[in-house]
Amino acid sequence: MLVRLLYASRTVPALNPEELHAILRRSQAENPAAGITGVLCYSDGIFLQVLEGGRSAVNRLYNRIVADPRHTDVELLRYEEIGERRFAGWSMGQVNMARLNPSLLLRYSATAALDPFSVSGEVSMALFEELVATASVMGQS
Ligand SMILES: Cc1cc2nc3c(=O)[nH]c(=O)nc-3n(C[C@H](O)[C@H](O)[C@H](O)COP(=O)(O)O)c2cc1C
């Protein structure tokens, strides 16, 4: 039973680039054994992450992530049972939003800023699909 989960959160003000790298390293090290794949976006104090995998594994990880003190306001945007993965190529891919073409963000929201708290989960998921389609996701699987 595969599921896909999408959430957004706000980073604590003190989050620095080393901590962001530590989160990605940890994710890329841990996720393969748990059968988790996904992508993490970071932009201006906001995280947007999609997690895919077995239902129990995704729920276990999500509960750990919610309790992580490096971010707050964790908001579940979407949760669905799926027949196949969309992000199978990444144990945890990353998107450098600073290097994105602003028009990509403008296509999905009122401004060229990432603001998953003010758009539907469907719109945020469409953005992720666009990021994959435009090869904007980095990181080994
Ligand atoms: C935004 C964000 C995304 C994270 N993504 C993952 C992930 O994909 N996989 C993972 O193992 N840990 C991830 N973590 C780290 C977990 O929250 C947690 O620190 C880690 O799993 C270790 O948990 P433990 O100390 O309870 O064993 C993430 C943390 C944050 C803040």
mmCIF file of C-alpha atoms and ligand atoms in Angstrom, residues 7 9 15 23 26-28 30-31 36 40 47 49 51 61 64-68 70-71 91-92, ligand 1:
data_model
loop_
_atom_site.group_PDB
_atom_site.id
_atom_site.type_symbol
_atom_site.label_atom_id
_atom_site.label_comp_id
_atom_site.label_asym_id
_atom_site.label_seq_id
_atom_site.Cartn_x
_atom_site.Cartn_y
_atom_site.Cartn_z
ATOM 1 C CA TYR A 7 3.155 19.171 3.885
ATOM 2 C CA SER A 9 6.225 24.229 7.401
ATOM 3 C CA LEU A 15 18.087 27.686 10.475
ATOM 4 C CA ILE A 23 18.556 17.416 7.028
ATOM 5 C CA ARG A 26 20.120 12.470 7.006
ATOM 6 C CA SER A 27 17.149 11.982 4.675
ATOM 7 C CA GLN A 28 19.289 10.550 1.884
ATOM 8 C CA GLU A 30 17.776 6.986 6.113
ATOM 9 C CA ASN A 31 15.090 6.982 3.449
ATOM 10 C CA ILE A 36 10.820 6.452 1.210
ATOM 11 C CA LEU A 40 12.270 18.799 -0.288
ATOM 12 C CA PHE A 47 9.738 24.037 3.631
ATOM 13 C CA GLN A 49 8.128 18.388 1.186
ATOM 14 C CA LEU A 51 7.023 11.957 0.866
ATOM 15 C CA LEU A 61 8.535 9.485 9.258
ATOM 16 C CA ARG A 64 9.155 12.318 13.484
ATOM 17 C CA ILE A 65 9.314 15.289 11.111
ATOM 18 C CA VAL A 66 6.382 17.060 12.824
ATOM 19 C CA ALA A 67 8.250 16.818 16.145
ATOM 20 C CA ASP A 68 11.494 18.190 14.684
ATOM 21 C CA ARG A 70 14.046 22.899 13.282
ATOM 22 C CA HIS A 71 10.650 23.927 11.940
ATOM 23 C CA SER A 91 15.647 9.250 -1.812
ATOM 24 C CA MET A 92 15.208 12.942 -1.027
HETATM 25 C C1 LIG B 1 11.947 19.767 6.782
HETATM 26 C C2 LIG B 1 12.483 18.456 7.285
HETATM 27 C C3 LIG B 1 12.484 17.346 6.458
HETATM 28 C C4 LIG B 1 12.978 16.115 6.910
HETATM 29 N N1 LIG B 1 12.956 15.036 6.081
HETATM 30 C C5 LIG B 1 13.421 13.847 6.533
HETATM 31 C C6 LIG B 1 13.396 12.693 5.692
HETATM 32 O O1 LIG B 1 12.958 12.716 4.534
HETATM 33 N N2 LIG B 1 13.909 11.533 6.212
HETATM 34 C C7 LIG B 1 14.418 11.447 7.478
HETATM 35 O O2 LIG B 1 14.855 10.360 7.877
HETATM 36 N N3 LIG B 1 14.467 12.520 8.269
HETATM 37 C C8 LIG B 1 13.980 13.708 7.834
HETATM 38 N N4 LIG B 1 14.026 14.802 8.657
HETATM 39 C C9 LIG B 1 14.638 14.652 9.977
HETATM 40 C C10 LIG B 1 13.666 14.089 10.993
HETATM 41 O O3 LIG B 1 12.795 15.120 11.427
HETATM 42 C C11 LIG B 1 14.428 13.527 12.197
HETATM 43 O O4 LIG B 1 15.306 14.461 12.712
HETATM 44 C C12 LIG B 1 15.244 12.311 11.783
HETATM 45 O O5 LIG B 1 14.443 11.422 11.100
HETATM 46 C C13 LIG B 1 15.837 11.622 13.012
HETATM 47 O O6 LIG B 1 14.827 11.295 13.896
HETATM 48 P P1 LIG B 1 15.193 10.682 15.326
HETATM 49 O O7 LIG B 1 16.225 11.583 15.915
HETATM 50 O O8 LIG B 1 13.887 10.683 16.076
HETATM 51 O O9 LIG B 1 15.732 9.317 15.063
HETATM 52 C C14 LIG B 1 13.514 16.024 8.227
HETATM 53 C C15 LIG B 1 13.509 17.156 9.057
HETATM 54 C C16 LIG B 1 13.003 18.356 8.605
HETATM 55 C C17 LIG B 1 13.023 19.558 9.516
#
